[in-house]
Tab-separated table of C-alpha atoms in Angstrom:
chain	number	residue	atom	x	y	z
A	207	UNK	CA	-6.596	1.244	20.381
A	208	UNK	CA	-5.023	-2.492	19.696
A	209	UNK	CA	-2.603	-3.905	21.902
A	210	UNK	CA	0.533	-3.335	20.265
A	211	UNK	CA	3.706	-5.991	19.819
A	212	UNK	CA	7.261	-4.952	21.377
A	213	UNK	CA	8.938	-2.463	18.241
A	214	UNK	CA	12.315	-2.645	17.612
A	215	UNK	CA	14.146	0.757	16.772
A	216	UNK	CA	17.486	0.276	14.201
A	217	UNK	CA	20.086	2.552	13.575
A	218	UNK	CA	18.748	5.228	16.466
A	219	UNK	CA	18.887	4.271	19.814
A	220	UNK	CA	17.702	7.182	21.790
A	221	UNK	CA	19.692	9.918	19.903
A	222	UNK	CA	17.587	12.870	19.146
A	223	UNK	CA	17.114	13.479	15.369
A	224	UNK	CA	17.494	17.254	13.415
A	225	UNK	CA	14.978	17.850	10.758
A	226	UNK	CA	15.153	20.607	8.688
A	227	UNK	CA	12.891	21.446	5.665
A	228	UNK	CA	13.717	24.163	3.041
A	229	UNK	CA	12.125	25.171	-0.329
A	230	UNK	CA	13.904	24.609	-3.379
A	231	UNK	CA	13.671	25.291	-6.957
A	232	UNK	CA	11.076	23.513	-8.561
A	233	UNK	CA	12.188	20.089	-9.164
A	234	UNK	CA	11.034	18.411	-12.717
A	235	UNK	CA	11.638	14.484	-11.781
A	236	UNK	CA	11.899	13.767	-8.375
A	237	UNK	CA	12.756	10.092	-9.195
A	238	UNK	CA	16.175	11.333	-10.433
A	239	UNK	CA	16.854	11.620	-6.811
A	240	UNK	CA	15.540	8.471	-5.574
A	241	UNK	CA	18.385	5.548	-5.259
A	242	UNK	CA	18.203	3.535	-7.877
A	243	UNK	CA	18.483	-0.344	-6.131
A	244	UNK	CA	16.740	1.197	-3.094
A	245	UNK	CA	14.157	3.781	-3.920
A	246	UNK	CA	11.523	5.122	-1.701
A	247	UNK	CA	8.632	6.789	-3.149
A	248	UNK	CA	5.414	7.874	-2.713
A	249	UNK	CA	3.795	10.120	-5.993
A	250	UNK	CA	0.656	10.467	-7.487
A	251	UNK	CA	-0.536	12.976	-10.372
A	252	UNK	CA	3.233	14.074	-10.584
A	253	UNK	CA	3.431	14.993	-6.953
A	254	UNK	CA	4.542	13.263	-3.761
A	255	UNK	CA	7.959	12.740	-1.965
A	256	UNK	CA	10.835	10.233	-2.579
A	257	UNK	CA	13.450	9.242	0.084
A	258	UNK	CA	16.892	8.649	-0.133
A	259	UNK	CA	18.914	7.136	2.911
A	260	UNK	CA	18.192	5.570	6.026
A	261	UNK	CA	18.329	7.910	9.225
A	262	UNK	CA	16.608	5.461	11.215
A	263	UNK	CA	14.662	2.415	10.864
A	264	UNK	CA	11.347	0.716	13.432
A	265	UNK	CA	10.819	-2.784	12.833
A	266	UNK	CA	8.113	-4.949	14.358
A	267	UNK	CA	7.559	-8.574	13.528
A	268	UNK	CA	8.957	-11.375	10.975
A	269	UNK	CA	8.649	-13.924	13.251
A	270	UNK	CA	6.785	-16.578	11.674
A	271	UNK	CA	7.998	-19.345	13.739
A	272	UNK	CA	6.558	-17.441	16.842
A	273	UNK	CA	4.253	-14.620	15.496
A	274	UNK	CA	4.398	-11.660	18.045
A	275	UNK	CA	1.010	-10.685	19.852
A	276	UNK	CA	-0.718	-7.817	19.428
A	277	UNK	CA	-0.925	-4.810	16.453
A	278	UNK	CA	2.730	-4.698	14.662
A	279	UNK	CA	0.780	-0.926	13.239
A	280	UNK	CA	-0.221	0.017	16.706
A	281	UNK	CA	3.618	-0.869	18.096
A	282	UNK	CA	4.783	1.146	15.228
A	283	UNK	CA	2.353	4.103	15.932
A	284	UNK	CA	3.686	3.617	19.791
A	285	UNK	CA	7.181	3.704	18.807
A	286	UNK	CA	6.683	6.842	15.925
A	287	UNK	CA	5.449	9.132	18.777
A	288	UNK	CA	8.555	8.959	20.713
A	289	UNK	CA	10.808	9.340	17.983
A	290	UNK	CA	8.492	12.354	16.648
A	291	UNK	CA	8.429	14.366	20.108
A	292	UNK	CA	12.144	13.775	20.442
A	293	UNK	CA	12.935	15.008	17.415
A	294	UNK	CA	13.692	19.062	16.772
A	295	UNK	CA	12.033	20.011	13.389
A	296	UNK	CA	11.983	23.242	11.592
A	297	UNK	CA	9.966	23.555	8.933
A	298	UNK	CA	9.853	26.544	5.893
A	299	UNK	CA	7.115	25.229	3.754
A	300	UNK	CA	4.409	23.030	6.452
A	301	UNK	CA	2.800	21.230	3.276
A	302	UNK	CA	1.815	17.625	3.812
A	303	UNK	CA	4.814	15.516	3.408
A	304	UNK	CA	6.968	18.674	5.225
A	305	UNK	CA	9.116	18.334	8.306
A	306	UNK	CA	9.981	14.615	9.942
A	307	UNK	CA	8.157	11.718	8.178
A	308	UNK	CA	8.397	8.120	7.399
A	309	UNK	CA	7.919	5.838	4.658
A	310	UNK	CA	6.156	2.506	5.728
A	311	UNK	CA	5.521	-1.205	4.602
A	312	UNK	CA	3.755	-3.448	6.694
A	313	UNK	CA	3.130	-7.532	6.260
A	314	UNK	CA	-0.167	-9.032	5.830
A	315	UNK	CA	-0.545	-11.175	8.152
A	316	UNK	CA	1.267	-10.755	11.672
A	317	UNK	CA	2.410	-13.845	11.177
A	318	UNK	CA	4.187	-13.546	7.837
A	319	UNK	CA	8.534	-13.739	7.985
A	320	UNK	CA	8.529	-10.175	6.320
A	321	UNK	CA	8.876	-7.630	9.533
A	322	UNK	CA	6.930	-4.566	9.109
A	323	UNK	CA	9.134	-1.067	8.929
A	324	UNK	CA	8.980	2.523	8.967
A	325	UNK	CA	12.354	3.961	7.508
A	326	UNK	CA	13.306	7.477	8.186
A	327	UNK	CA	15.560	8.470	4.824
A	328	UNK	CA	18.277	11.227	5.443
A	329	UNK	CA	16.805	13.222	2.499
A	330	UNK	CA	13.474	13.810	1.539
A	331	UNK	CA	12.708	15.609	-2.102
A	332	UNK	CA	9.035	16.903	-2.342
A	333	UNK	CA	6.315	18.383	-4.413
A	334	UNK	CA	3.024	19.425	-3.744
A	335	UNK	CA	0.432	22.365	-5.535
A	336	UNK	CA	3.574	23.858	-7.315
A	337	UNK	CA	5.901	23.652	-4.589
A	338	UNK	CA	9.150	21.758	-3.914
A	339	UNK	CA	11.425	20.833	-1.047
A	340	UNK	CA	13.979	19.099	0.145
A	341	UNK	CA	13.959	17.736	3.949
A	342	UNK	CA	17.336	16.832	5.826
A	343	UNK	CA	17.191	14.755	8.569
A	344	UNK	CA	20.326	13.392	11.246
A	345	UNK	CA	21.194	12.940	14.475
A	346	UNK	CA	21.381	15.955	16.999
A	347	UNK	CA	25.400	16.400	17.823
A	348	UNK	CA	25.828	15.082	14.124
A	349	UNK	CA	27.274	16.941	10.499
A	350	UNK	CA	24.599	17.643	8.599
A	351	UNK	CA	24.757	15.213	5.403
A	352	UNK	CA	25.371	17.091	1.962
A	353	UNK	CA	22.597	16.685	-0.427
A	354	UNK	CA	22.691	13.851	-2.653
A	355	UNK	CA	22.939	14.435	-6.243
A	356	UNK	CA	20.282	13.505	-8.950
A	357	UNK	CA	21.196	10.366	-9.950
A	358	UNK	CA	21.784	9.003	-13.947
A	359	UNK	CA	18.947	6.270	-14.768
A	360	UNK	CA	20.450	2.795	-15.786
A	361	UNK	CA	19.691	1.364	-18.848
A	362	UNK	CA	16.346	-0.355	-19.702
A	363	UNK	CA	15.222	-3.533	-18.269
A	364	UNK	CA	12.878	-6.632	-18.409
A	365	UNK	CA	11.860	-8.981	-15.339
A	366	UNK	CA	10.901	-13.008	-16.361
A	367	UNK	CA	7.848	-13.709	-14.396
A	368	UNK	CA	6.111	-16.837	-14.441
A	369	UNK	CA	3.543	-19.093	-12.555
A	370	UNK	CA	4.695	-18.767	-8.732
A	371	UNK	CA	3.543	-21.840	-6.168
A	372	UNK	CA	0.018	-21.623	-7.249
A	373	UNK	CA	-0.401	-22.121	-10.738
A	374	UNK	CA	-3.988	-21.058	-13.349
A	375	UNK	CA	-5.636	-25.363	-12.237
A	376	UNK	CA	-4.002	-24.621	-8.427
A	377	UNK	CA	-6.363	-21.231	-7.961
A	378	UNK	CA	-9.309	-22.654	-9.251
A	379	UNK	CA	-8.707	-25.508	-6.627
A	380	UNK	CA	-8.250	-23.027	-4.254
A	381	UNK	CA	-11.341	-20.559	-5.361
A	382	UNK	CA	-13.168	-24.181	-4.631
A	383	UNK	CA	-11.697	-24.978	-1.151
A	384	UNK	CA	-12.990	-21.302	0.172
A	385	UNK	CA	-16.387	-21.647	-1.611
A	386	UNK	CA	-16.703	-24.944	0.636
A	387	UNK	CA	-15.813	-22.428	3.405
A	388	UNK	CA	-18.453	-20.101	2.976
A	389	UNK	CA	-20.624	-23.390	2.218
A	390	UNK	CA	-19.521	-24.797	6.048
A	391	UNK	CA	-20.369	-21.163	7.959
A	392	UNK	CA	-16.465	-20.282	8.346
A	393	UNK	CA	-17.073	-17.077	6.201
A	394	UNK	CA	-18.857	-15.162	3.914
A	395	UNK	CA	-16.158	-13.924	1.953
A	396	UNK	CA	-12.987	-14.422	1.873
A	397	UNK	CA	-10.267	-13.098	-0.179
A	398	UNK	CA	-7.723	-15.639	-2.035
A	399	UNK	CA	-4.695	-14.659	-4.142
A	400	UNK	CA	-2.423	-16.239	-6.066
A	401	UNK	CA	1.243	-15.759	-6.950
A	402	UNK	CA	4.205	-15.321	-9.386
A	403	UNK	CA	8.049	-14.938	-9.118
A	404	UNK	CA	10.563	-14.406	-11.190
A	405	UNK	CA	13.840	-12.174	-11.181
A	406	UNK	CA	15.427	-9.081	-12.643
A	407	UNK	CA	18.760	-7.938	-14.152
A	408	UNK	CA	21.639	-7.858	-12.033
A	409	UNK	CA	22.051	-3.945	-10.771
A	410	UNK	CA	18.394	-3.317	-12.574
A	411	UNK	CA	17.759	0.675	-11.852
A	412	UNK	CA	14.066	-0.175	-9.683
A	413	UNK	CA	13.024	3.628	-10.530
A	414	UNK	CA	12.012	3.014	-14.356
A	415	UNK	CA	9.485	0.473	-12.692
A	416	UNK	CA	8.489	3.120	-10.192
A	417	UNK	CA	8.189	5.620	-13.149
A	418	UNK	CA	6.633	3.140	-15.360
A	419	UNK	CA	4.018	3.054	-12.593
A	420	UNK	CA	3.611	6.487	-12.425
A	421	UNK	CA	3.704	7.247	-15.474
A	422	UNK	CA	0.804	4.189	-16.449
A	423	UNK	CA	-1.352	4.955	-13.754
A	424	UNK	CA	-1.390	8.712	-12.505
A	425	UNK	CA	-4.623	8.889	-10.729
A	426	UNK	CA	-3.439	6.084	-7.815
A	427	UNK	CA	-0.926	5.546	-5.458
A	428	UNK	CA	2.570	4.893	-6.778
A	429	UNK	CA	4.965	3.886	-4.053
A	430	UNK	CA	8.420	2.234	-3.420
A	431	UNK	CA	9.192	1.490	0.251
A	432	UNK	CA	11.717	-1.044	1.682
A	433	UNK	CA	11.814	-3.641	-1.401
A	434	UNK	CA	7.725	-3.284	-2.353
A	435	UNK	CA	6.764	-1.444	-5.373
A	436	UNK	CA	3.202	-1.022	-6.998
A	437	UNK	CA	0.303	1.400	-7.830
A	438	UNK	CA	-2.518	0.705	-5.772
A	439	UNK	CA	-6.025	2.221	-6.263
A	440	UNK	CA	-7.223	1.258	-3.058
A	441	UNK	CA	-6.707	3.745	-0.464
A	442	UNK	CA	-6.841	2.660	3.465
A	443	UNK	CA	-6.840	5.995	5.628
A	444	UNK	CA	-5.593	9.674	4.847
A	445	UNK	CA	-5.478	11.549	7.966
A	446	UNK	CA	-5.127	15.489	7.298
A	447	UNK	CA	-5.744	18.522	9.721
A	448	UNK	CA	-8.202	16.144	11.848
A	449	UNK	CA	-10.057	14.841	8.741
A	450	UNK	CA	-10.186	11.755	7.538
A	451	UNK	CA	-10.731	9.935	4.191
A	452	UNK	CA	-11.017	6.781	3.273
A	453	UNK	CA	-11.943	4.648	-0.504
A	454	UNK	CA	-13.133	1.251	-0.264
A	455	UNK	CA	-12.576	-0.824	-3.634
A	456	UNK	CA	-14.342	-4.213	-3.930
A	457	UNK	CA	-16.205	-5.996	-6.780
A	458	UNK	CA	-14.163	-5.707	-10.075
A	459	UNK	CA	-14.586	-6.154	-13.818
A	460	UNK	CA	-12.752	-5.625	-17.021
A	461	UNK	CA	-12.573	-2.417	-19.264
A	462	UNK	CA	-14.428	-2.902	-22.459
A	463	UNK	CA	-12.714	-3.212	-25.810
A	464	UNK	CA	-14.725	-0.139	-27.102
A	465	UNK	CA	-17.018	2.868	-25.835
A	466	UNK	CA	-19.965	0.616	-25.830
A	467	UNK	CA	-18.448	-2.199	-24.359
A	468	UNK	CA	-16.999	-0.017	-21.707
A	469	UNK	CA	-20.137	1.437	-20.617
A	470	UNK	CA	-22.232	-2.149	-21.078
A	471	UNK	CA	-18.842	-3.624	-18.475
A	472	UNK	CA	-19.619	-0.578	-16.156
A	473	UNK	CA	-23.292	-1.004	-16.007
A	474	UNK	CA	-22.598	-5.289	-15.279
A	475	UNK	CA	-20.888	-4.044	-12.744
A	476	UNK	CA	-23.591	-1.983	-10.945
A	477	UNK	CA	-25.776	-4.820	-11.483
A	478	UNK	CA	-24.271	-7.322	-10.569
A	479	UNK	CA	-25.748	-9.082	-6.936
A	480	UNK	CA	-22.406	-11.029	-6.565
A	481	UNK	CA	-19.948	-7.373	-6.789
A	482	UNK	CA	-22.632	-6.040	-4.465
A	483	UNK	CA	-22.572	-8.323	-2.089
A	484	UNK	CA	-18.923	-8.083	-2.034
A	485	UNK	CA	-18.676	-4.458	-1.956
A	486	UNK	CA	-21.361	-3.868	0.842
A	487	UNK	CA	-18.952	-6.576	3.402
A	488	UNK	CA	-15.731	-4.194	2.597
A	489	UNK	CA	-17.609	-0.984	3.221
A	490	UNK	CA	-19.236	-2.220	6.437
A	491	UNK	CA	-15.968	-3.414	7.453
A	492	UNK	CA	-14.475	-0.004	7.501
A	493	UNK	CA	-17.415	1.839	8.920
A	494	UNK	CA	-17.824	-0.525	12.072
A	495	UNK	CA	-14.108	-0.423	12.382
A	496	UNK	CA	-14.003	3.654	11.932
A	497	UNK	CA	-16.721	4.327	14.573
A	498	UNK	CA	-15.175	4.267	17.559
A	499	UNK	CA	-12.160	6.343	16.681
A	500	UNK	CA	-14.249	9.392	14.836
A	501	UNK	CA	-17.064	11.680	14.863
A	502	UNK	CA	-19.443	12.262	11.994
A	503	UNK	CA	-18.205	9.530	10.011
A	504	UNK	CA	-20.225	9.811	6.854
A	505	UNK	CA	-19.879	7.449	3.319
A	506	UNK	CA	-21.520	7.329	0.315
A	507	UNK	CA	-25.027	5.693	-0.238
A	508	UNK	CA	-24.447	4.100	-3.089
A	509	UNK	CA	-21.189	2.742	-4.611
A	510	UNK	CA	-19.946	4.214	-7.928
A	511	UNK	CA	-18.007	3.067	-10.647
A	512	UNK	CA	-14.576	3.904	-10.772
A	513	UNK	CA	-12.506	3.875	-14.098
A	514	UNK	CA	-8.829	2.242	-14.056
A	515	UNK	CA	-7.084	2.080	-17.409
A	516	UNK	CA	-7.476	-1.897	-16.743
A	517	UNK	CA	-10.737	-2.499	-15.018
A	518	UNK	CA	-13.588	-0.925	-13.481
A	519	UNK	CA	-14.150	-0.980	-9.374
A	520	UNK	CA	-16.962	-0.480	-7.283
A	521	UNK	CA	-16.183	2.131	-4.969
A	522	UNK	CA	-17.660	4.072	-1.596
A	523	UNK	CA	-15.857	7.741	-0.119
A	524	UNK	CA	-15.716	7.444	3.207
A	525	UNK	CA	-15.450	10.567	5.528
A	526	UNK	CA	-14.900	11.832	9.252
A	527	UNK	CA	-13.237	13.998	11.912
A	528	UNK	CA	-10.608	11.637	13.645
A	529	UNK	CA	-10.687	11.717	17.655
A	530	UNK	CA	-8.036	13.468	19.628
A	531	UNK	CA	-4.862	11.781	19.713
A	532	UNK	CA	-5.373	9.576	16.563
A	533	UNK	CA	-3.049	9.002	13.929
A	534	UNK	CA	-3.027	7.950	10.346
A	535	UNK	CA	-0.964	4.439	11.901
A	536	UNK	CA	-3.465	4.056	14.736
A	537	UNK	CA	-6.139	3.906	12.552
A	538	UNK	CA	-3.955	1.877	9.777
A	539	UNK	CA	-3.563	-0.539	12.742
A	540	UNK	CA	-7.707	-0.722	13.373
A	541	UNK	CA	-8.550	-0.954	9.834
A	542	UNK	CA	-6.062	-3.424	8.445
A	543	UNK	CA	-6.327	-6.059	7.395
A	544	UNK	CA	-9.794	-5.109	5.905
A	545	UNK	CA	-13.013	-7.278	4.255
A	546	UNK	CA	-11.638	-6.041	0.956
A	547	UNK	CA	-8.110	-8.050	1.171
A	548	UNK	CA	-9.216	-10.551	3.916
A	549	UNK	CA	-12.939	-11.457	4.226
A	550	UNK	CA	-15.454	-11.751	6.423
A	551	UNK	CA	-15.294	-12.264	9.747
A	552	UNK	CA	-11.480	-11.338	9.555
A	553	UNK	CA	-10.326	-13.278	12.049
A	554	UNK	CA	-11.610	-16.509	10.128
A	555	UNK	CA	-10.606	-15.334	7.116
A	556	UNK	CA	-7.614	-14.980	7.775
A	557	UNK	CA	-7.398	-18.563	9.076
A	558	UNK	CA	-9.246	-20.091	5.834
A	559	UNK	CA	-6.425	-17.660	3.969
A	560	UNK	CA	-3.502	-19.259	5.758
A	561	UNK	CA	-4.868	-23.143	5.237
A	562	UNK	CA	-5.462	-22.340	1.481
A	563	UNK	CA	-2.496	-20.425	0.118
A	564	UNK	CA	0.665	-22.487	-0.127
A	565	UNK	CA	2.684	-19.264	0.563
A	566	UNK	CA	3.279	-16.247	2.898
A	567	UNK	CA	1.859	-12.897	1.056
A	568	UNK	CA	4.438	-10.444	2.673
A	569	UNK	CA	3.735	-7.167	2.179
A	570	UNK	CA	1.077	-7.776	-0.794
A	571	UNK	CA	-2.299	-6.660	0.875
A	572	UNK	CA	-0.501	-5.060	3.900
A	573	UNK	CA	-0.712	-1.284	4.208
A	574	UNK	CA	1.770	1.095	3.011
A	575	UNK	CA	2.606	4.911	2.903
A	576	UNK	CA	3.843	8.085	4.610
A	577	UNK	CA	2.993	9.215	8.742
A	578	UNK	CA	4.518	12.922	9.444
A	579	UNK	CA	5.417	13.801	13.001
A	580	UNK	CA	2.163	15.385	13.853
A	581	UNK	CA	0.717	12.128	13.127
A	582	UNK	CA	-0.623	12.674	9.228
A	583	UNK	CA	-0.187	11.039	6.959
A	584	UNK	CA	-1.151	8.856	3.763
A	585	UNK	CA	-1.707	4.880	3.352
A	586	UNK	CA	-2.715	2.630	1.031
A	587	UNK	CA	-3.241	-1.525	0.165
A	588	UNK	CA	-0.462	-2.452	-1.376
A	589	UNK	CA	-1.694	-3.932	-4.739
A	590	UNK	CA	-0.690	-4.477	-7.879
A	591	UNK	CA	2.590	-4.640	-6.655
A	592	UNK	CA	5.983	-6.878	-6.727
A	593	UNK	CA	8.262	-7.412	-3.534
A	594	UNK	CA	12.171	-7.844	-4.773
A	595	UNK	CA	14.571	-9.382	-2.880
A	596	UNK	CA	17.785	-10.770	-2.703
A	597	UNK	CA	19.321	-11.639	-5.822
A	598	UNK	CA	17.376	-10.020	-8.182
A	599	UNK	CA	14.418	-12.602	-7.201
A	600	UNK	CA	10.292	-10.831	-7.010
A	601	UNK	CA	7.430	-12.153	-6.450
A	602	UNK	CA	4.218	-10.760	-7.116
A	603	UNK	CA	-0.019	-10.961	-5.891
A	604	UNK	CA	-3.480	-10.421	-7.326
A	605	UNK	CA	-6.220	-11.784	-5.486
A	606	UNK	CA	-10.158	-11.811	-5.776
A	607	UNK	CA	-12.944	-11.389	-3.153
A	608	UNK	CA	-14.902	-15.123	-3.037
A	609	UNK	CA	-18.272	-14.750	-1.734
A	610	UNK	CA	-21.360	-17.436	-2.222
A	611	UNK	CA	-21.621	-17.442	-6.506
A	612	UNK	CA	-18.416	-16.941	-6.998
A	613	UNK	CA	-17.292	-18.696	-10.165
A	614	UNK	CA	-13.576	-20.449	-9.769
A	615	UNK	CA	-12.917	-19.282	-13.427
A	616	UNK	CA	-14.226	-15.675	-13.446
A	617	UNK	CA	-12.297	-15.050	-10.137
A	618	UNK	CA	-9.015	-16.551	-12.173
A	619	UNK	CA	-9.440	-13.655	-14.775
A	620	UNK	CA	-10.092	-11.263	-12.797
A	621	UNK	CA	-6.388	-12.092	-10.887
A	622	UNK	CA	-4.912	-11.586	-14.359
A	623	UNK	CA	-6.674	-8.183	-14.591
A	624	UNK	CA	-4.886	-7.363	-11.737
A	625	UNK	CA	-1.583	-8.768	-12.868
A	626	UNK	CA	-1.795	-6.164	-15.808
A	627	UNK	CA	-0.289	-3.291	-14.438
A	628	UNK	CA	2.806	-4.650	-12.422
A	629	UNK	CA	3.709	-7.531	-14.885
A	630	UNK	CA	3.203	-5.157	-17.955
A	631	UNK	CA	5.534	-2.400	-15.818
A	632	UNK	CA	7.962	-5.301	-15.323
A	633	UNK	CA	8.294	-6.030	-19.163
């Protein structure tokens, strides 16, 4: 595995913690139990787990000035085993999601300000294949907290959003400078996104985005961890009972305005050389990287076509039995950042990224989801997504893949494709 960077543990030291799982009644809306300026979720097709608390927190990086060396996911993964095999769990219901787990959001780019985290909450509510459960988790020695209560939903809301620090004329510029890139030999393809901010109500309840979300887009990833919330499509590694799974998303069009138009934008799509291009460098990406950590890793010959409510991706299944000893954060910390939010050769692209955008992506692109203590779990790309901070300020990404034909004003529409779902959640 990657050399990890030095993890920093908050809020446990070396105490012990006591996890307990128990069924409960069948809950209707988990988000009624999520905190409303705070929530962490993770739900798709009605089902998933929210958090609520902080038992503990691992933080690696946010050191821009002085980026650490080495894997922030792999010092994570390091740190996760020792608080998972000191930790005494019982478990009634051992479903995915059961027993000790962590939410997780980490940066970009290593060298980003924004650290990357794993928070363990104090509660976890859960459903899964007609199911529900609450987990508690504490310190050994320590009262067992009393369940929260579901929480009342604040009133309706609307965020302002508006052109960040590169503007519609400033990505087109930019979509230029990497096409000179791929022009020079640095890469051939790299990924380039572009920004916008804006700000929210004072004491704005975060869930109605997080349902909105949900709600908008069942069939993808809807998740709320440490100040990041979005729906992404894309996801990185699920790691279940030794299997794992993988979907690679790259090349990207719009939905048509009617049946025909639909299928005539899906059929473009499959025919296009430029998507193709793209979408074979992402799914290579992942295989070479996958390799060495599994057995019988297996994908999809050709890439299908895969139906948002927005736009249509070209996607590949990926499939394998992970190697002994590998965990869903060991192989987030192999795989990220990937030829679908990066480029290729990463390591340049990530250079050519850093001279081109004006500002540091955070947690946009980064992976983020759930790791259990057995080392399970689920992660995705954080996409169509906005990061909130202090204040009431966010800030929001879409990006496109720019390989040789790329056209700077195709690649500017298809950002605002992407923009759809968060900005339209947001209003």
């Amino acid at each position: 595995m990657t050399e990890s960077a030095p993890a920093r543990v908050l809020r446990l030291t070396a105490a012990t913690l006591d996890v307990t799982t128990r069924e409960l009644d069948p809950i209707e809306d988990l988000l009624a139990y999520a905190d409303p300026a705070h929530p962490l979720a993770w739900l798709r097709r009605g089902d998933g787990m929210v958090g609520f608390g902080s038992a503990a927190m691992i933080e690696v990086g946010g050191h821009r000035a002085n980026p650490p060396e080495g894997s922030q996911a792999a010092a994570l993964a390091e740190t996760w085993r020792a608080v998972a095999a000191a930790a005494s769990v019982t478990d009634e219901v051992g479903l995915p999601g059961t027993g000790l787990i962590a939410f997780g959001a980490l940066s970009f780019d290593p060298a980003s300000a924004m650290a990357s985290t794993l928070v363990v909450p104090q509660f976890v509510f859960g459903r899964r294949a007609g199911r529900s459960w609450v987990t508690t988790i504490h310190r050994a020695g320590a009262e067992a907290p009393i369940n929260p209560s579901v929480r009342d939903w604040g009133p309706a809301w609307s965020a302002t959003v508006g052109p960040g620090e590169l503007d519609a004329p400033g990505y087109q510029a930019a979509v230029r400078a990497g096409l000179e890139a791929i022009a020079a030999g640095e890469v051939s393809k790299v990924v380039l996104a572009r920004d916008l901010t804006g700000s929210v109500p004072a004491g704005a309840d975060l869930r109605r985005l997080v349902r909105a979300l949900a709600t908008g887009y069942p069939d993808v990833w809807t998740y709320a961890v440490d100040g990041i919330i979005g729906a992404s499509p894309e996801t990185l590694v699920t790691v279940s009972g030794g299997t794992i799974t993988a979907r690679v998303l790259a090349g990207t069009a719009p939905r048509g305005a009617d049946a025909d138009g639909d299928t005539e934008a899906s059929v473009a799509l499959a025919a296009s050389g430029k998507d193709q291009d793209e979408h074979r460098f992402a799914v290579e990406s992942v295989l070479r990287t996958l390799r060495p950590h599994t057995s019988a890793l297996t994908a999809s010959e050709q890439p299908f076509a895969l139906k948002l409510p927005n736009v249509w991706h070209l996607a590949t299944d990926v499939e394998g039995i992970v190697a002994p000893g590998v965990s869903a954060l060991d192989l987030v910390g192999v795989l990220h950042p990937t030829a679908a939010v990066a480029g290729t050769p990463t390591a340049a692209a990530l250079k050519v990224i850093r001279r081109i955008e004006p500002f540091d992506r955070g947690r946009y692109a980064g992976p983020v989801g759930w790791i259990d203590a057995s080392g399970d779990g689920e992660w995705a790309i954080a996409l169509r997504s906005a990061q909130f901070g202090d204040g009431g300020h966010i800030s929001a990404h879409a990006g496109a893949g720019i390989v040789l034909g790329s056209d700077p004003e195709a690649e500017l529409l298809e950002t605002r494709m992407k923009f759809r779902p968060i900005v339209d959640a947001l209003a």
